[in-house]
Amino acid sequence: MNSEPDYHNADLKFSGTGIPSGKIIWRSPSNIALVKYWGKKPVQIPQNPSVSFTLRKSYSETEVSYSPATSGKPEMEFYFDGQRNRQFEAKTAKFFDSLSRIFPFVNQLKFVIRSKNTFPHSAGIASSASGMSVLALVLCDMERQFFGTLQKEDAFHRKASTIARLGSGSACRSVYGGLVIWGETDGVPGTSDYYGFPVNEGIHEIFAGYQDAILLVDAGEKKVSSRVGHGLMNSNPFAAARFSEARNNLAKLLQAMRAGDTETFIRITESEALTLHAMMMTSQPYFLLIKPNTLQIIERIFAFREKTGLPVSFTLDAGPNVHLLYPEAIRNEVKRFIDNDLLPFLSPKGYIEDEIGKGPEKIL
Ligand code: PMV
């Protein structure tokens, strides 16, 4: 078992007069888990390994302007979609504060953060994944620019992934493109409970350009946060069985993805989605995040697959929206299916045609 990297470094601070001003912009995508992380131990250690596709079009773009601060703590203004957002501001300030032994320079800076997402936030499209990973990338980029550390891409990404995990578990997978495992996994050297690890090598080409149409059933705020949901797994009577099943599913899914076996891929991803929601329904207090239209859509996906034999499947995040997964080669057929059969069950926001992406990008 590998141990948590120790990133505490008291040297990463500016000398009294040398506090810089400037601006950094990064884009970081969301990701969709195929085997789900649901349940954790302190500090942000998953109870089971998970694996996700990093998305391409669903991302956060975050501009961070920095200048000398005076209070000895990270100072912050946070604007989301151009509006000051006190909730995100408090959350980000707390996150930066918690990192002050890893990046002591945050205590010397005032941050003005302007962030936007290409997708609705807090609707079970992992906005915390893109939002937290982008901040982790910016902080590591600042460290690299100011202190000359993290020059090697591997070291840069590993630290960014570790920091992203501390902000939101699933965010650690967004630091990499393609298929990413988070959590120590038997038979996959390099995987860790502390950071994400890309596993694209050896994956069958059918999965390389995989598509994800995100069907927005309800783009509103969700009622139960994933933090609360994870916590309820501590007393869920089915938790131990779930954690061991996730391990089995991950091993089988990887094998299927190497072999190009879409049938097993479908069986496992759909079962994972339903199990995630079953865990919510069997927690105390129990809660439901799916909506009647979520089930309407799932029924139609089953029927479409039965009728056409095409390898379309669904997964769900912690919300009512349905992620429709399919190979690139059947894009036209699937688009027709969505437009003809599924539109009545979608919110006015419709759907986002996303696909597997290459990971974050530095803009400035
Ligand atoms: O990263 P968190 O704490 O928001 O948890 C995310 C949990 C799921 O999105 C439901 C599953 C996953 O693995 O991404």
PDB file of N, CA, C and O and ligand atoms in Angstrom, residues 31 33 35-38 40 50 126 128 168-171 173 226-227 230 276 317-318, ligand 1:
ATOM      1  N   ASN A  31     -16.018  14.905 -14.741  1.00  0.00           N
ATOM      2  CA  ASN A  31     -15.849  13.498 -15.156  1.00  0.00           C
ATOM      3  C   ASN A  31     -17.087  12.725 -14.762  1.00  0.00           C
ATOM      4  O   ASN A  31     -17.859  13.178 -13.907  1.00  0.00           O
ATOM      5  N   ALA A  33     -18.247   9.006 -13.382  1.00  0.00           N
ATOM      6  CA  ALA A  33     -17.763   7.717 -12.866  1.00  0.00           C
ATOM      7  C   ALA A  33     -18.539   6.564 -13.489  1.00  0.00           C
ATOM      8  O   ALA A  33     -19.761   6.646 -13.674  1.00  0.00           O
ATOM      9  N   VAL A  35     -17.551   3.199 -12.325  1.00  0.00           N
ATOM     10  CA  VAL A  35     -17.649   2.527 -11.022  1.00  0.00           C
ATOM     11  C   VAL A  35     -17.570   3.649  -9.998  1.00  0.00           C
ATOM     12  O   VAL A  35     -16.662   4.483 -10.049  1.00  0.00           O
ATOM     13  N   LYS A  36     -18.560   3.678  -9.108  1.00  0.00           N
ATOM     14  CA  LYS A  36     -18.784   4.879  -8.295  1.00  0.00           C
ATOM     15  C   LYS A  36     -18.031   4.874  -6.973  1.00  0.00           C
ATOM     16  O   LYS A  36     -17.930   3.835  -6.308  1.00  0.00           O
ATOM     17  N   TYR A  37     -17.620   6.067  -6.596  1.00  0.00           N
ATOM     18  CA  TYR A  37     -17.086   6.336  -5.256  1.00  0.00           C
ATOM     19  C   TYR A  37     -18.265   6.818  -4.417  1.00  0.00           C
ATOM     20  O   TYR A  37     -18.896   7.825  -4.733  1.00  0.00           O
ATOM     21  N   TRP A  38     -18.600   6.091  -3.380  1.00  0.00           N
ATOM     22  CA  TRP A  38     -19.711   6.510  -2.504  1.00  0.00           C
ATOM     23  C   TRP A  38     -19.417   5.952  -1.116  1.00  0.00           C
ATOM     24  O   TRP A  38     -19.637   4.779  -0.857  1.00  0.00           O
ATOM     25  N   LYS A  40     -16.592   7.276   2.312  1.00  0.00           N
ATOM     26  CA  LYS A  40     -15.179   7.645   2.478  1.00  0.00           C
ATOM     27  C   LYS A  40     -14.750   7.589   3.930  1.00  0.00           C
ATOM     28  O   LYS A  40     -15.573   7.532   4.841  1.00  0.00           O
ATOM     29  N   SER A  50     -12.627   3.775  -7.666  1.00  0.00           N
ATOM     30  CA  SER A  50     -13.616   4.166  -8.675  1.00  0.00           C
ATOM     31  C   SER A  50     -12.882   4.430  -9.990  1.00  0.00           C
ATOM     32  O   SER A  50     -11.660   4.604  -9.997  1.00  0.00           O
ATOM     33  N   ALA A 126     -20.833  16.526 -12.073  1.00  0.00           N
ATOM     34  CA  ALA A 126     -19.895  16.819 -11.013  1.00  0.00           C
ATOM     35  C   ALA A 126     -19.234  18.190 -11.180  1.00  0.00           C
ATOM     36  O   ALA A 126     -18.141  18.315 -11.707  1.00  0.00           O
ATOM     37  N   SER A 128     -18.331  19.987  -8.699  1.00  0.00           N
ATOM     38  CA  SER A 128     -17.250  20.095  -7.720  1.00  0.00           C
ATOM     39  C   SER A 128     -15.979  19.481  -8.301  1.00  0.00           C
ATOM     40  O   SER A 128     -14.881  19.926  -7.990  1.00  0.00           O
ATOM     41  N   SER A 168     -12.488  17.875  -3.256  1.00  0.00           N
ATOM     42  CA  SER A 168     -13.641  17.018  -3.534  1.00  0.00           C
ATOM     43  C   SER A 168     -13.088  15.725  -4.118  1.00  0.00           C
ATOM     44  O   SER A 168     -12.367  15.763  -5.119  1.00  0.00           O
ATOM     45  N   GLY A 169     -13.415  14.608  -3.501  1.00  0.00           N
ATOM     46  CA  GLY A 169     -12.801  13.328  -3.887  1.00  0.00           C
ATOM     47  C   GLY A 169     -12.741  13.103  -5.388  1.00  0.00           C
ATOM     48  O   GLY A 169     -11.664  12.910  -5.979  1.00  0.00           O
ATOM     49  N   SER A 170     -13.897  13.172  -6.041  1.00  0.00           N
ATOM     50  CA  SER A 170     -13.948  12.816  -7.463  1.00  0.00           C
ATOM     51  C   SER A 170     -13.133  13.796  -8.321  1.00  0.00           C
ATOM     52  O   SER A 170     -12.778  13.479  -9.458  1.00  0.00           O
ATOM     53  N   ALA A 171     -12.821  14.977  -7.778  1.00  0.00           N
ATOM     54  CA  ALA A 171     -12.049  15.968  -8.540  1.00  0.00           C
ATOM     55  C   ALA A 171     -10.659  15.460  -8.892  1.00  0.00           C
ATOM     56  O   ALA A 171     -10.068  15.886  -9.887  1.00  0.00           O
ATOM     57  N   ARG A 173      -9.826  12.807 -10.169  1.00  0.00           N
ATOM     58  CA  ARG A 173      -9.802  12.088 -11.459  1.00  0.00           C
ATOM     59  C   ARG A 173      -9.817  13.058 -12.634  1.00  0.00           C
ATOM     60  O   ARG A 173      -9.435  12.694 -13.736  1.00  0.00           O
ATOM     61  N   SER A 226     -23.395  15.543  -1.739  1.00  0.00           N
ATOM     62  CA  SER A 226     -22.684  14.263  -1.736  1.00  0.00           C
ATOM     63  C   SER A 226     -21.905  14.089  -0.428  1.00  0.00           C
ATOM     64  O   SER A 226     -21.707  12.965   0.021  1.00  0.00           O
ATOM     65  N   ARG A 227     -21.534  15.195   0.210  1.00  0.00           N
ATOM     66  CA  ARG A 227     -20.842  15.066   1.513  1.00  0.00           C
ATOM     67  C   ARG A 227     -21.737  14.322   2.514  1.00  0.00           C
ATOM     68  O   ARG A 227     -21.296  13.378   3.177  1.00  0.00           O
ATOM     69  N   HIS A 230     -22.108  10.573   1.375  1.00  0.00           N
ATOM     70  CA  HIS A 230     -20.946   9.742   1.744  1.00  0.00           C
ATOM     71  C   HIS A 230     -21.019   9.379   3.230  1.00  0.00           C
ATOM     72  O   HIS A 230     -20.774   8.245   3.617  1.00  0.00           O
ATOM     73  N   LEU A 276     -25.650   2.804  -6.811  1.00  0.00           N
ATOM     74  CA  LEU A 276     -25.396   4.099  -6.158  1.00  0.00           C
ATOM     75  C   LEU A 276     -26.704   4.654  -5.575  1.00  0.00           C
ATOM     76  O   LEU A 276     -26.773   5.056  -4.409  1.00  0.00           O
ATOM     77  N   ASP A 317     -25.198  10.095 -12.047  1.00  0.00           N
ATOM     78  CA  ASP A 317     -24.332  10.652 -11.018  1.00  0.00           C
ATOM     79  C   ASP A 317     -25.219  10.864  -9.799  1.00  0.00           C
ATOM     80  O   ASP A 317     -26.318  10.323  -9.738  1.00  0.00           O
ATOM     81  N   ALA A 318     -24.788  11.661  -8.834  1.00  0.00           N
ATOM     82  CA  ALA A 318     -25.632  11.885  -7.663  1.00  0.00           C
ATOM     83  C   ALA A 318     -26.693  12.924  -8.001  1.00  0.00           C
ATOM     84  O   ALA A 318     -26.671  14.051  -7.508  1.00  0.00           O
TER      85      ALA A 318
HETATM   86  O1  PMV B   1     -16.486  13.960  -5.123  1.00  0.00           O
HETATM   87  P1  PMV B   1     -17.777  14.000  -4.389  1.00  0.00           P
HETATM   88  O2  PMV B   1     -17.587  14.044  -2.912  1.00  0.00           O
HETATM   89  O3  PMV B   1     -18.692  15.082  -4.896  1.00  0.00           O
HETATM   90  O4  PMV B   1     -18.523  12.613  -4.645  1.00  0.00           O
HETATM   91  C1  PMV B   1     -18.928  12.211  -5.924  1.00  0.00           C
HETATM   92  C2  PMV B   1     -19.660  10.930  -5.885  1.00  0.00           C
HETATM   93  C3  PMV B   1     -20.261  10.474  -7.202  1.00  0.00           C
HETATM   94  O5  PMV B   1     -20.239  11.505  -8.159  1.00  0.00           O
HETATM   95  C4  PMV B   1     -21.722  10.086  -6.966  1.00  0.00           C
HETATM   96  C5  PMV B   1     -19.542   9.244  -7.733  1.00  0.00           C
HETATM   97  C6  PMV B   1     -18.183   9.452  -8.309  1.00  0.00           C
HETATM   98  O6  PMV B   1     -17.366   8.541  -8.179  1.00  0.00           O
HETATM   99  O7  PMV B   1     -17.938  10.495  -8.936  1.00  0.00           O
END
